[in-house]
């Protein structure tokens, strides 16, 4: 690292691990106060934010405490990984999803960590190659609203969106789901491609039901035709909970390039696939379940978040249910790498169904919602080896 001018004519020496660095910064992250401890000198050398922060503070302490209550500990953990290793590669765990990678880019931009934003964009491109997908409407719009105009991440997402519209049969529904301001930038992005843009920017109007639909997965035609399930979102299907408009990440599959079939892949032989490959399938399925398209959104609505017995009016819930489980908890466990096998992931999903049947009884409408969700989960989970076989030819087997 080059030496820096401190502004008073003195030149700072470059950071070196050969020197002692006894002062620590304790960084408290998230609403549950997850603590990270990093050497203060190291943070100053790596982060423009922390360099300004400590320059403005006159008092020297053996241990500084800084709080980021709105940050996600998983995202900060990936940033910490980059600080020490120069990468956010989580091997042997599955690649982080788009929601985490976009959040890492935002954190890197906020903290001024050199190279982190570029590494996040690189990981996003790797994730696109591995999953053959792009972020869906909700995550695209959220990223657009929360990143600076003209930033590299906006340019990347706009280019992917333009490519998706060029080649997808779902272009009409997809463009209707985008807000006016995103469409305006998208037209500019598409004007740099070879052919005339296929979308038109329309004057603002009141949103219709068609504009609120999510993008479709091209690999799952017909899923939208399933019977509409309950719209509640919590793991117990509590009827009085109000649905928050918090966007969830999703992965609308981009058109797949033609692949030559490999005769060596036997989709019925599970022994040829590693635990990491099977967990990649589980992570992909979990992302689809949590965020769309509308088929999944309707099915999993009652099972996305933990039960709150007092707030939800079921004070006896934990008397009957000894192992609570929900998809949000499963997502956090997946992101933290707590699943070593696909079977552990499968067991947690099945726990959701069992809890619902135990608490509500088989005749309750919430159990009916659980049965519909379980039926779809069983069908999709049974396709694991077909999915792995299709993806075996990619740059990374996932």
mmCIF file of C-alpha atoms in Angstrom:
data_model
loop_
_atom_site.group_PDB
_atom_site.id
_atom_site.type_symbol
_atom_site.label_atom_id
_atom_site.label_comp_id
_atom_site.label_asym_id
_atom_site.label_seq_id
_atom_site.Cartn_x
_atom_site.Cartn_y
_atom_site.Cartn_z
ATOM 1 C CA UNK A 1 0.000 0.000 0.000
ATOM 2 C CA UNK A 2 1.324 3.436 -0.873
ATOM 3 C CA UNK A 3 2.067 5.872 1.933
ATOM 4 C CA UNK A 4 -0.564 8.547 2.614
ATOM 5 C CA UNK A 5 -0.172 12.243 3.282
ATOM 6 C CA UNK A 6 -1.912 13.053 6.560
ATOM 7 C CA UNK A 7 -2.535 16.671 5.530
ATOM 8 C CA UNK A 8 0.023 18.263 7.894
ATOM 9 C CA UNK A 9 3.068 17.462 5.812
ATOM 10 C CA UNK A 10 3.684 14.110 7.493
ATOM 11 C CA UNK A 11 3.529 10.860 5.565
ATOM 12 C CA UNK A 12 1.883 7.816 7.084
ATOM 13 C CA UNK A 13 3.817 4.581 6.946
ATOM 14 C CA UNK A 14 2.061 1.768 5.077
ATOM 15 C CA UNK A 15 0.249 -0.789 7.211
ATOM 16 C CA UNK A 16 2.324 -3.851 8.047
ATOM 17 C CA UNK A 17 1.529 -6.983 10.027
ATOM 18 C CA UNK A 18 5.166 -6.976 11.128
ATOM 19 C CA UNK A 19 4.297 -4.124 13.467
ATOM 20 C CA UNK A 20 2.319 -4.453 16.721
ATOM 21 C CA UNK A 21 -1.326 -3.386 16.555
ATOM 22 C CA UNK A 22 -2.666 -3.635 20.108
ATOM 23 C CA UNK A 23 -5.754 -1.420 19.684
ATOM 24 C CA UNK A 24 -8.976 -3.117 18.663
ATOM 25 C CA UNK A 25 -12.290 -1.907 17.294
ATOM 26 C CA UNK A 26 -15.362 -3.862 18.393
ATOM 27 C CA UNK A 27 -18.021 -3.504 15.695
ATOM 28 C CA UNK A 28 -21.556 -4.284 16.905
ATOM 29 C CA UNK A 29 -23.668 -5.368 13.935
ATOM 30 C CA UNK A 30 -27.408 -5.925 13.529
ATOM 31 C CA UNK A 31 -30.380 -5.798 15.851
ATOM 32 C CA UNK A 32 -29.044 -8.741 17.876
ATOM 33 C CA UNK A 33 -25.678 -7.023 18.523
ATOM 34 C CA UNK A 34 -23.341 -9.466 16.791
ATOM 35 C CA UNK A 35 -19.781 -8.455 17.767
ATOM 36 C CA UNK A 36 -16.810 -8.399 15.378
ATOM 37 C CA UNK A 37 -13.297 -7.562 16.603
ATOM 38 C CA UNK A 38 -10.784 -6.099 14.121
ATOM 39 C CA UNK A 39 -7.487 -4.257 14.718
ATOM 40 C CA UNK A 40 -8.047 -0.497 14.619
ATOM 41 C CA UNK A 41 -4.947 0.221 12.494
ATOM 42 C CA UNK A 42 -6.019 -2.423 9.990
ATOM 43 C CA UNK A 43 -9.487 -0.876 9.636
ATOM 44 C CA UNK A 44 -7.986 2.579 9.149
ATOM 45 C CA UNK A 45 -5.682 1.241 6.431
ATOM 46 C CA UNK A 46 -8.462 -0.630 4.609
ATOM 47 C CA UNK A 47 -11.540 1.591 5.029
ATOM 48 C CA UNK A 48 -11.939 5.270 4.122
ATOM 49 C CA UNK A 49 -14.948 5.428 6.463
ATOM 50 C CA UNK A 50 -13.007 4.217 9.499
ATOM 51 C CA UNK A 51 -10.029 6.410 8.618
ATOM 52 C CA UNK A 52 -12.290 9.507 8.727
ATOM 53 C CA UNK A 53 -14.114 8.212 11.802
ATOM 54 C CA UNK A 54 -11.002 7.785 13.934
ATOM 55 C CA UNK A 55 -9.312 10.937 12.585
ATOM 56 C CA UNK A 56 -12.200 12.973 13.947
ATOM 57 C CA UNK A 57 -11.928 11.340 17.381
ATOM 58 C CA UNK A 58 -9.191 12.706 19.608
ATOM 59 C CA UNK A 59 -9.413 10.179 22.440
ATOM 60 C CA UNK A 60 -7.353 6.994 22.102
ATOM 61 C CA UNK A 61 -8.823 3.857 23.654
ATOM 62 C CA UNK A 62 -7.521 0.326 23.889
ATOM 63 C CA UNK A 63 -10.918 -0.812 22.625
ATOM 64 C CA UNK A 64 -13.211 1.276 20.434
ATOM 65 C CA UNK A 65 -16.876 0.365 19.942
ATOM 66 C CA UNK A 66 -18.706 1.217 16.707
ATOM 67 C CA UNK A 67 -22.303 0.218 16.000
ATOM 68 C CA UNK A 68 -23.988 -0.688 12.725
ATOM 69 C CA UNK A 69 -27.510 -1.624 13.875
ATOM 70 C CA UNK A 70 -28.962 -1.716 10.362
ATOM 71 C CA UNK A 71 -26.281 -3.973 8.873
ATOM 72 C CA UNK A 72 -26.682 -7.729 8.389
ATOM 73 C CA UNK A 73 -24.079 -9.764 10.339
ATOM 74 C CA UNK A 74 -23.783 -12.213 7.423
ATOM 75 C CA UNK A 75 -23.025 -9.338 5.047
ATOM 76 C CA UNK A 76 -20.498 -7.812 7.450
ATOM 77 C CA UNK A 77 -18.944 -11.246 7.851
ATOM 78 C CA UNK A 78 -18.387 -11.403 4.088
ATOM 79 C CA UNK A 79 -16.799 -7.940 4.222
ATOM 80 C CA UNK A 80 -14.546 -9.108 7.047
ATOM 81 C CA UNK A 81 -13.610 -12.162 4.974
ATOM 82 C CA UNK A 82 -12.580 -9.838 2.153
ATOM 83 C CA UNK A 83 -10.540 -7.614 4.479
ATOM 84 C CA UNK A 84 -8.404 -10.555 5.570
ATOM 85 C CA UNK A 85 -8.308 -12.671 2.402
ATOM 86 C CA UNK A 86 -9.075 -10.352 -0.524
ATOM 87 C CA UNK A 87 -12.009 -12.530 -1.594
ATOM 88 C CA UNK A 88 -15.602 -13.323 -0.616
ATOM 89 C CA UNK A 89 -15.344 -16.887 -1.885
ATOM 90 C CA UNK A 90 -17.133 -19.047 0.689
ATOM 91 C CA UNK A 91 -15.988 -22.442 -0.659
ATOM 92 C CA UNK A 92 -16.842 -25.179 0.280
ATOM 93 C CA UNK A 93 -20.165 -23.516 1.166
ATOM 94 C CA UNK A 94 -22.507 -22.469 -1.668
ATOM 95 C CA UNK A 95 -21.987 -19.089 -3.291
ATOM 96 C CA UNK A 96 -23.781 -16.205 -1.517
ATOM 97 C CA UNK A 97 -27.035 -15.232 -3.249
ATOM 98 C CA UNK A 98 -27.768 -12.002 -5.073
ATOM 99 C CA UNK A 99 -29.379 -10.417 -2.005
ATOM 100 C CA UNK A 100 -26.199 -10.847 0.036
ATOM 101 C CA UNK A 101 -23.860 -9.852 -2.793
ATOM 102 C CA UNK A 102 -25.766 -6.646 -3.524
ATOM 103 C CA UNK A 103 -25.714 -5.843 0.209
ATOM 104 C CA UNK A 104 -21.941 -6.495 0.263
ATOM 105 C CA UNK A 105 -21.491 -4.028 -2.614
ATOM 106 C CA UNK A 106 -23.506 -1.404 -0.733
ATOM 107 C CA UNK A 107 -21.504 -1.956 2.465
ATOM 108 C CA UNK A 108 -18.213 -1.775 0.578
ATOM 109 C CA UNK A 109 -19.328 1.469 -1.022
ATOM 110 C CA UNK A 110 -20.472 2.917 2.312
ATOM 111 C CA UNK A 111 -17.305 1.975 4.188
ATOM 112 C CA UNK A 112 -14.966 2.823 1.303
ATOM 113 C CA UNK A 113 -13.252 -0.581 1.393
ATOM 114 C CA UNK A 114 -10.984 -0.644 -1.643
ATOM 115 C CA UNK A 115 -11.684 -3.561 -3.963
ATOM 116 C CA UNK A 116 -14.751 -4.925 -2.130
ATOM 117 C CA UNK A 117 -17.292 -3.500 -4.581
ATOM 118 C CA UNK A 118 -15.368 -4.965 -7.509
ATOM 119 C CA UNK A 119 -15.155 -8.331 -5.754
ATOM 120 C CA UNK A 120 -18.921 -8.290 -5.124
ATOM 121 C CA UNK A 121 -19.611 -7.620 -8.819
ATOM 122 C CA UNK A 122 -17.241 -10.435 -9.767
ATOM 123 C CA UNK A 123 -19.066 -12.810 -7.401
ATOM 124 C CA UNK A 124 -22.423 -11.740 -8.850
ATOM 125 C CA UNK A 125 -21.193 -12.633 -12.330
ATOM 126 C CA UNK A 126 -19.986 -16.015 -11.056
ATOM 127 C CA UNK A 127 -23.366 -16.592 -9.414
ATOM 128 C CA UNK A 128 -25.139 -15.764 -12.658
ATOM 129 C CA UNK A 129 -22.958 -18.284 -14.511
ATOM 130 C CA UNK A 130 -23.531 -20.960 -11.862
ATOM 131 C CA UNK A 131 -27.317 -20.503 -11.611
ATOM 132 C CA UNK A 132 -28.137 -19.153 -15.083
ATOM 133 C CA UNK A 133 -30.344 -16.530 -13.466
ATOM 134 C CA UNK A 134 -30.660 -12.818 -12.747
ATOM 135 C CA UNK A 135 -32.265 -11.051 -9.767
ATOM 136 C CA UNK A 136 -36.035 -10.702 -10.007
ATOM 137 C CA UNK A 137 -38.028 -7.499 -10.069
ATOM 138 C CA UNK A 138 -38.219 -6.789 -6.332
ATOM 139 C CA UNK A 139 -34.481 -7.143 -5.794
ATOM 140 C CA UNK A 140 -33.627 -5.253 -8.996
ATOM 141 C CA UNK A 141 -35.796 -2.303 -7.974
ATOM 142 C CA UNK A 142 -34.482 -2.371 -4.398
ATOM 143 C CA UNK A 143 -30.886 -2.343 -5.662
ATOM 144 C CA UNK A 144 -31.713 0.484 -8.085
ATOM 145 C CA UNK A 145 -33.230 2.587 -5.288
ATOM 146 C CA UNK A 146 -30.383 1.993 -2.843
ATOM 147 C CA UNK A 147 -27.318 2.443 -5.091
ATOM 148 C CA UNK A 148 -25.885 5.669 -6.567
ATOM 149 C CA UNK A 149 -26.863 6.817 -10.040
ATOM 150 C CA UNK A 150 -24.262 5.737 -12.594
ATOM 151 C CA UNK A 151 -22.670 3.222 -10.214
ATOM 152 C CA UNK A 152 -21.116 0.038 -11.672
ATOM 153 C CA UNK A 153 -23.671 -2.202 -9.952
ATOM 154 C CA UNK A 154 -26.554 -0.315 -11.556
ATOM 155 C CA UNK A 155 -24.877 -0.590 -14.939
ATOM 156 C CA UNK A 156 -24.350 -4.338 -14.481
ATOM 157 C CA UNK A 157 -27.938 -5.023 -13.382
ATOM 158 C CA UNK A 158 -29.359 -2.874 -16.176
ATOM 159 C CA UNK A 159 -27.292 -4.722 -18.777
ATOM 160 C CA UNK A 160 -28.472 -8.082 -17.429
ATOM 161 C CA UNK A 161 -32.055 -6.873 -17.425
ATOM 162 C CA UNK A 162 -31.728 -5.666 -21.005
ATOM 163 C CA UNK A 163 -30.326 -9.037 -22.096
ATOM 164 C CA UNK A 164 -33.125 -10.843 -20.284
ATOM 165 C CA UNK A 165 -35.769 -8.766 -22.048
ATOM 166 C CA UNK A 166 -34.107 -9.374 -25.407
ATOM 167 C CA UNK A 167 -34.288 -13.136 -25.132
ATOM 168 C CA UNK A 168 -37.089 -13.991 -22.696
ATOM 169 C CA UNK A 169 -40.593 -14.954 -23.729
ATOM 170 C CA UNK A 170 -41.760 -13.330 -20.477
ATOM 171 C CA UNK A 171 -40.561 -9.855 -21.529
ATOM 172 C CA UNK A 172 -44.032 -8.303 -21.533
ATOM 173 C CA UNK A 173 -44.897 -9.339 -17.978
ATOM 174 C CA UNK A 174 -41.394 -8.524 -16.777
ATOM 175 C CA UNK A 175 -41.348 -4.970 -18.155
ATOM 176 C CA UNK A 176 -44.799 -4.273 -16.702
ATOM 177 C CA UNK A 177 -43.410 -5.112 -13.268
ATOM 178 C CA UNK A 178 -40.690 -2.451 -13.509
ATOM 179 C CA UNK A 179 -41.302 1.114 -12.229
ATOM 180 C CA UNK A 180 -41.103 4.095 -14.563
ATOM 181 C CA UNK A 181 -37.707 5.345 -13.404
ATOM 182 C CA UNK A 182 -36.051 1.967 -13.971
ATOM 183 C CA UNK A 183 -37.623 1.666 -17.415
ATOM 184 C CA UNK A 184 -36.181 5.038 -18.363
ATOM 185 C CA UNK A 185 -32.622 3.919 -17.609
ATOM 186 C CA UNK A 186 -33.309 0.542 -19.166
ATOM 187 C CA UNK A 187 -34.241 2.096 -22.508
ATOM 188 C CA UNK A 188 -30.898 3.911 -22.509
ATOM 189 C CA UNK A 189 -29.055 0.695 -21.697
ATOM 190 C CA UNK A 190 -30.851 -1.213 -24.440
ATOM 191 C CA UNK A 191 -30.114 1.515 -26.989
ATOM 192 C CA UNK A 192 -26.469 0.439 -26.825
ATOM 193 C CA UNK A 193 -27.365 -3.073 -27.974
ATOM 194 C CA UNK A 194 -27.592 -4.040 -31.617
ATOM 195 C CA UNK A 195 -31.348 -3.920 -32.192
ATOM 196 C CA UNK A 196 -34.219 -1.580 -31.380
ATOM 197 C CA UNK A 197 -35.457 -1.716 -27.772
ATOM 198 C CA UNK A 198 -38.523 -3.897 -27.337
ATOM 199 C CA UNK A 199 -39.938 -1.855 -24.460
ATOM 200 C CA UNK A 200 -41.581 1.548 -24.452
ATOM 201 C CA UNK A 201 -41.591 4.077 -21.642
ATOM 202 C CA UNK A 202 -45.176 4.948 -20.743
ATOM 203 C CA UNK A 203 -46.460 7.893 -18.706
ATOM 204 C CA UNK A 204 -46.942 7.147 -15.006
ATOM 205 C CA UNK A 205 -50.267 5.550 -14.167
ATOM 206 C CA UNK A 206 -51.902 3.884 -11.218
ATOM 207 C CA UNK A 207 -50.486 0.419 -10.624
ATOM 208 C CA UNK A 208 -52.553 -2.495 -11.826
ATOM 209 C CA UNK A 209 -52.503 -6.063 -10.674
ATOM 210 C CA UNK A 210 -50.449 -7.073 -13.708
ATOM 211 C CA UNK A 211 -47.749 -4.542 -12.817
ATOM 212 C CA UNK A 212 -47.327 -6.101 -9.400
ATOM 213 C CA UNK A 213 -46.599 -9.607 -10.644
ATOM 214 C CA UNK A 214 -43.147 -11.063 -10.268
ATOM 215 C CA UNK A 215 -41.079 -12.380 -13.121
ATOM 216 C CA UNK A 216 -41.543 -16.004 -14.182
ATOM 217 C CA UNK A 217 -39.070 -18.824 -14.034
ATOM 218 C CA UNK A 218 -38.739 -20.159 -17.556
ATOM 219 C CA UNK A 219 -37.918 -23.602 -16.152
ATOM 220 C CA UNK A 220 -41.220 -23.799 -14.292
ATOM 221 C CA UNK A 221 -43.971 -23.125 -16.806
ATOM 222 C CA UNK A 222 -47.398 -23.744 -15.479
ATOM 223 C CA UNK A 223 -46.566 -23.053 -11.855
ATOM 224 C CA UNK A 224 -48.643 -19.877 -11.946
ATOM 225 C CA UNK A 225 -51.708 -21.957 -12.776
ATOM 226 C CA UNK A 226 -51.684 -23.722 -9.409
ATOM 227 C CA UNK A 227 -54.600 -23.177 -7.028
ATOM 228 C CA UNK A 228 -54.139 -19.983 -5.040
ATOM 229 C CA UNK A 229 -53.048 -20.686 -1.463
ATOM 230 C CA UNK A 230 -53.353 -18.456 1.579
ATOM 231 C CA UNK A 231 -51.556 -15.121 1.435
ATOM 232 C CA UNK A 232 -50.407 -15.000 5.068
ATOM 233 C CA UNK A 233 -46.662 -15.120 5.511
ATOM 234 C CA UNK A 234 -45.766 -16.640 8.866
ATOM 235 C CA UNK A 235 -44.603 -20.137 9.647
ATOM 236 C CA UNK A 236 -47.766 -21.023 11.543
ATOM 237 C CA UNK A 237 -50.143 -19.460 9.037
ATOM 238 C CA UNK A 238 -51.617 -17.099 11.651
ATOM 239 C CA UNK A 239 -54.604 -15.347 10.066
ATOM 240 C CA UNK A 240 -54.243 -12.021 11.897
ATOM 241 C CA UNK A 241 -50.686 -11.159 10.922
ATOM 242 C CA UNK A 242 -50.287 -8.199 8.558
ATOM 243 C CA UNK A 243 -48.051 -8.819 5.567
ATOM 244 C CA UNK A 244 -45.128 -6.413 5.339
ATOM 245 C CA UNK A 245 -44.022 -5.104 1.979
ATOM 246 C CA UNK A 246 -40.439 -6.155 2.537
ATOM 247 C CA UNK A 247 -38.905 -7.224 -0.775
ATOM 248 C CA UNK A 248 -37.353 -10.612 -0.915
ATOM 249 C CA UNK A 249 -34.622 -11.623 -3.350
ATOM 250 C CA UNK A 250 -35.506 -14.023 -6.113
ATOM 251 C CA UNK A 251 -33.897 -15.556 -9.112
ATOM 252 C CA UNK A 252 -35.869 -15.397 -12.357
ATOM 253 C CA UNK A 253 -34.048 -17.782 -14.612
ATOM 254 C CA UNK A 254 -32.483 -16.223 -17.677
ATOM 255 C CA UNK A 255 -32.733 -18.124 -20.987
ATOM 256 C CA UNK A 256 -30.319 -21.034 -20.914
ATOM 257 C CA UNK A 257 -27.736 -21.505 -23.665
ATOM 258 C CA UNK A 258 -27.806 -24.797 -25.499
ATOM 259 C CA UNK A 259 -25.685 -27.452 -23.824
ATOM 260 C CA UNK A 260 -24.423 -30.650 -25.309
ATOM 261 C CA UNK A 261 -25.630 -33.582 -23.261
ATOM 262 C CA UNK A 262 -22.984 -35.622 -21.552
ATOM 263 C CA UNK A 263 -23.612 -39.328 -21.648
ATOM 264 C CA UNK A 264 -21.521 -39.797 -18.506
ATOM 265 C CA UNK A 265 -24.140 -38.065 -16.329
ATOM 266 C CA UNK A 266 -26.589 -40.484 -14.788
ATOM 267 C CA UNK A 267 -29.227 -38.452 -12.981
ATOM 268 C CA UNK A 268 -30.282 -41.499 -10.980
ATOM 269 C CA UNK A 269 -26.806 -42.042 -9.523
ATOM 270 C CA UNK A 270 -26.619 -39.779 -6.494
ATOM 271 C CA UNK A 271 -23.116 -40.949 -5.582
ATOM 272 C CA UNK A 272 -21.521 -38.914 -8.373
ATOM 273 C CA UNK A 273 -22.639 -35.619 -6.805
ATOM 274 C CA UNK A 274 -20.917 -34.078 -3.799
ATOM 275 C CA UNK A 275 -22.586 -32.633 -0.709
ATOM 276 C CA UNK A 276 -21.614 -29.144 -1.907
ATOM 277 C CA UNK A 277 -23.386 -29.723 -5.231
ATOM 278 C CA UNK A 278 -26.526 -30.984 -3.493
ATOM 279 C CA UNK A 279 -26.489 -27.977 -1.161
ATOM 280 C CA UNK A 280 -26.243 -25.696 -4.198
ATOM 281 C CA UNK A 281 -29.501 -27.207 -5.421
ATOM 282 C CA UNK A 282 -31.055 -26.702 -1.961
ATOM 283 C CA UNK A 283 -29.941 -23.076 -1.910
ATOM 284 C CA UNK A 284 -31.420 -22.493 -5.371
ATOM 285 C CA UNK A 285 -34.700 -24.158 -4.404
ATOM 286 C CA UNK A 286 -34.860 -22.143 -1.180
ATOM 287 C CA UNK A 287 -34.371 -18.877 -3.086
ATOM 288 C CA UNK A 288 -37.188 -19.839 -5.443
ATOM 289 C CA UNK A 289 -39.475 -20.759 -2.571
ATOM 290 C CA UNK A 290 -38.844 -17.488 -0.745
ATOM 291 C CA UNK A 291 -39.179 -15.015 -3.562
ATOM 292 C CA UNK A 292 -41.283 -16.146 -6.435
ATOM 293 C CA UNK A 293 -42.675 -16.328 -8.896
ATOM 294 C CA UNK A 294 -46.265 -15.840 -7.705
ATOM 295 C CA UNK A 295 -46.783 -19.613 -7.569
ATOM 296 C CA UNK A 296 -44.234 -19.969 -4.746
ATOM 297 C CA UNK A 297 -45.149 -16.670 -3.098
ATOM 298 C CA UNK A 298 -48.689 -17.861 -2.507
ATOM 299 C CA UNK A 299 -47.631 -21.293 -1.249
ATOM 300 C CA UNK A 300 -44.961 -20.273 1.259
ATOM 301 C CA UNK A 301 -46.609 -17.092 2.571
ATOM 302 C CA UNK A 302 -47.677 -18.562 5.935
ATOM 303 C CA UNK A 303 -44.282 -20.183 6.554
ATOM 304 C CA UNK A 304 -41.714 -17.468 5.858
ATOM 305 C CA UNK A 305 -41.108 -16.043 9.348
ATOM 306 C CA UNK A 306 -40.990 -17.281 12.959
ATOM 307 C CA UNK A 307 -44.082 -17.458 15.142
ATOM 308 C CA UNK A 308 -44.440 -14.758 17.810
ATOM 309 C CA UNK A 309 -46.785 -16.377 20.337
ATOM 310 C CA UNK A 310 -47.889 -13.262 22.239
ATOM 311 C CA UNK A 311 -48.241 -10.946 19.250
ATOM 312 C CA UNK A 312 -49.976 -13.637 17.207
ATOM 313 C CA UNK A 313 -52.456 -14.610 19.889
ATOM 314 C CA UNK A 314 -51.175 -18.182 20.293
ATOM 315 C CA UNK A 315 -49.551 -18.058 23.753
ATOM 316 C CA UNK A 316 -49.539 -21.859 23.993
ATOM 317 C CA UNK A 317 -47.595 -22.316 20.737
ATOM 318 C CA UNK A 318 -44.297 -23.273 22.389
ATOM 319 C CA UNK A 319 -46.120 -25.627 24.739
ATOM 320 C CA UNK A 320 -47.101 -27.717 21.726
ATOM 321 C CA UNK A 321 -44.165 -27.006 19.406
ATOM 322 C CA UNK A 322 -40.733 -27.851 20.783
ATOM 323 C CA UNK A 323 -38.734 -27.257 17.595
ATOM 324 C CA UNK A 324 -40.020 -24.132 15.814
ATOM 325 C CA UNK A 325 -38.945 -23.719 12.200
ATOM 326 C CA UNK A 326 -39.641 -21.390 9.280
ATOM 327 C CA UNK A 327 -38.152 -20.587 5.883
ATOM 328 C CA UNK A 328 -36.531 -17.362 7.079
ATOM 329 C CA UNK A 329 -34.616 -19.284 9.734
ATOM 330 C CA UNK A 330 -33.620 -21.904 7.162
ATOM 331 C CA UNK A 331 -32.354 -19.119 4.855
ATOM 332 C CA UNK A 332 -30.203 -17.683 7.644
ATOM 333 C CA UNK A 333 -28.799 -21.125 8.427
ATOM 334 C CA UNK A 334 -28.036 -21.676 4.736
ATOM 335 C CA UNK A 335 -26.304 -18.289 4.451
ATOM 336 C CA UNK A 336 -24.223 -19.041 7.546
ATOM 337 C CA UNK A 337 -23.176 -22.426 6.157
ATOM 338 C CA UNK A 338 -24.802 -24.402 8.955
ATOM 339 C CA UNK A 339 -26.008 -27.179 6.640
ATOM 340 C CA UNK A 340 -23.360 -29.794 5.923
ATOM 341 C CA UNK A 341 -25.717 -32.035 3.924
ATOM 342 C CA UNK A 342 -28.866 -31.682 1.854
ATOM 343 C CA UNK A 343 -30.597 -34.065 4.250
ATOM 344 C CA UNK A 344 -30.283 -31.557 7.109
ATOM 345 C CA UNK A 345 -31.873 -28.865 4.942
ATOM 346 C CA UNK A 346 -34.655 -31.277 3.950
ATOM 347 C CA UNK A 347 -35.296 -32.193 7.598
ATOM 348 C CA UNK A 348 -35.760 -28.540 8.583
ATOM 349 C CA UNK A 349 -38.231 -27.927 5.768
ATOM 350 C CA UNK A 350 -40.224 -30.992 6.788
ATOM 351 C CA UNK A 351 -40.199 -29.723 10.383
ATOM 352 C CA UNK A 352 -42.269 -26.749 9.192
ATOM 353 C CA UNK A 353 -44.993 -29.086 7.932
ATOM 354 C CA UNK A 354 -44.993 -31.217 11.069
ATOM 355 C CA UNK A 355 -45.247 -28.163 13.320
ATOM 356 C CA UNK A 356 -48.220 -26.855 11.383
ATOM 357 C CA UNK A 357 -50.080 -30.192 11.493
ATOM 358 C CA UNK A 358 -49.307 -30.610 15.206
ATOM 359 C CA UNK A 359 -50.520 -27.186 16.268
ATOM 360 C CA UNK A 360 -53.502 -26.642 13.990
ATOM 361 C CA UNK A 361 -54.681 -30.204 13.390
ATOM 362 C CA UNK A 362 -55.169 -31.797 10.002
ATOM 363 C CA UNK A 363 -58.604 -30.286 9.349
ATOM 364 C CA UNK A 364 -57.603 -26.637 9.781
ATOM 365 C CA UNK A 365 -57.174 -24.408 6.710
ATOM 366 C CA UNK A 366 -53.576 -23.683 7.730
ATOM 367 C CA UNK A 367 -52.805 -27.382 7.520
ATOM 368 C CA UNK A 368 -54.391 -27.366 4.082
ATOM 369 C CA UNK A 369 -51.921 -24.640 3.093
ATOM 370 C CA UNK A 370 -49.082 -26.728 4.542
ATOM 371 C CA UNK A 371 -50.196 -29.770 2.537
ATOM 372 C CA UNK A 372 -50.155 -27.771 -0.712
ATOM 373 C CA UNK A 373 -46.720 -26.395 0.100
ATOM 374 C CA UNK A 374 -45.434 -29.851 1.054
ATOM 375 C CA UNK A 375 -46.729 -31.387 -2.174
ATOM 376 C CA UNK A 376 -44.902 -28.813 -4.295
ATOM 377 C CA UNK A 377 -41.747 -29.092 -2.197
ATOM 378 C CA UNK A 378 -41.682 -32.882 -2.555
ATOM 379 C CA UNK A 379 -42.061 -32.598 -6.337
ATOM 380 C CA UNK A 380 -39.307 -30.018 -6.729
ATOM 381 C CA UNK A 381 -36.951 -31.670 -4.255
ATOM 382 C CA UNK A 382 -37.308 -34.960 -6.128
ATOM 383 C CA UNK A 383 -35.848 -33.200 -9.194
ATOM 384 C CA UNK A 384 -32.503 -32.626 -7.458
ATOM 385 C CA UNK A 385 -30.480 -35.033 -9.563
ATOM 386 C CA UNK A 386 -32.050 -33.894 -12.809
ATOM 387 C CA UNK A 387 -31.128 -30.324 -11.848
ATOM 388 C CA UNK A 388 -27.579 -31.359 -10.974
ATOM 389 C CA UNK A 389 -27.282 -33.296 -14.211
ATOM 390 C CA UNK A 390 -28.390 -30.281 -16.263
ATOM 391 C CA UNK A 391 -25.890 -28.032 -14.507
ATOM 392 C CA UNK A 392 -22.961 -30.463 -14.619
ATOM 393 C CA UNK A 393 -21.646 -28.953 -17.854
ATOM 394 C CA UNK A 394 -21.336 -25.435 -16.472
ATOM 395 C CA UNK A 395 -18.075 -23.765 -15.466
ATOM 396 C CA UNK A 396 -18.782 -24.916 -11.935
ATOM 397 C CA UNK A 397 -20.792 -28.014 -11.082
ATOM 398 C CA UNK A 398 -23.695 -26.798 -8.936
#
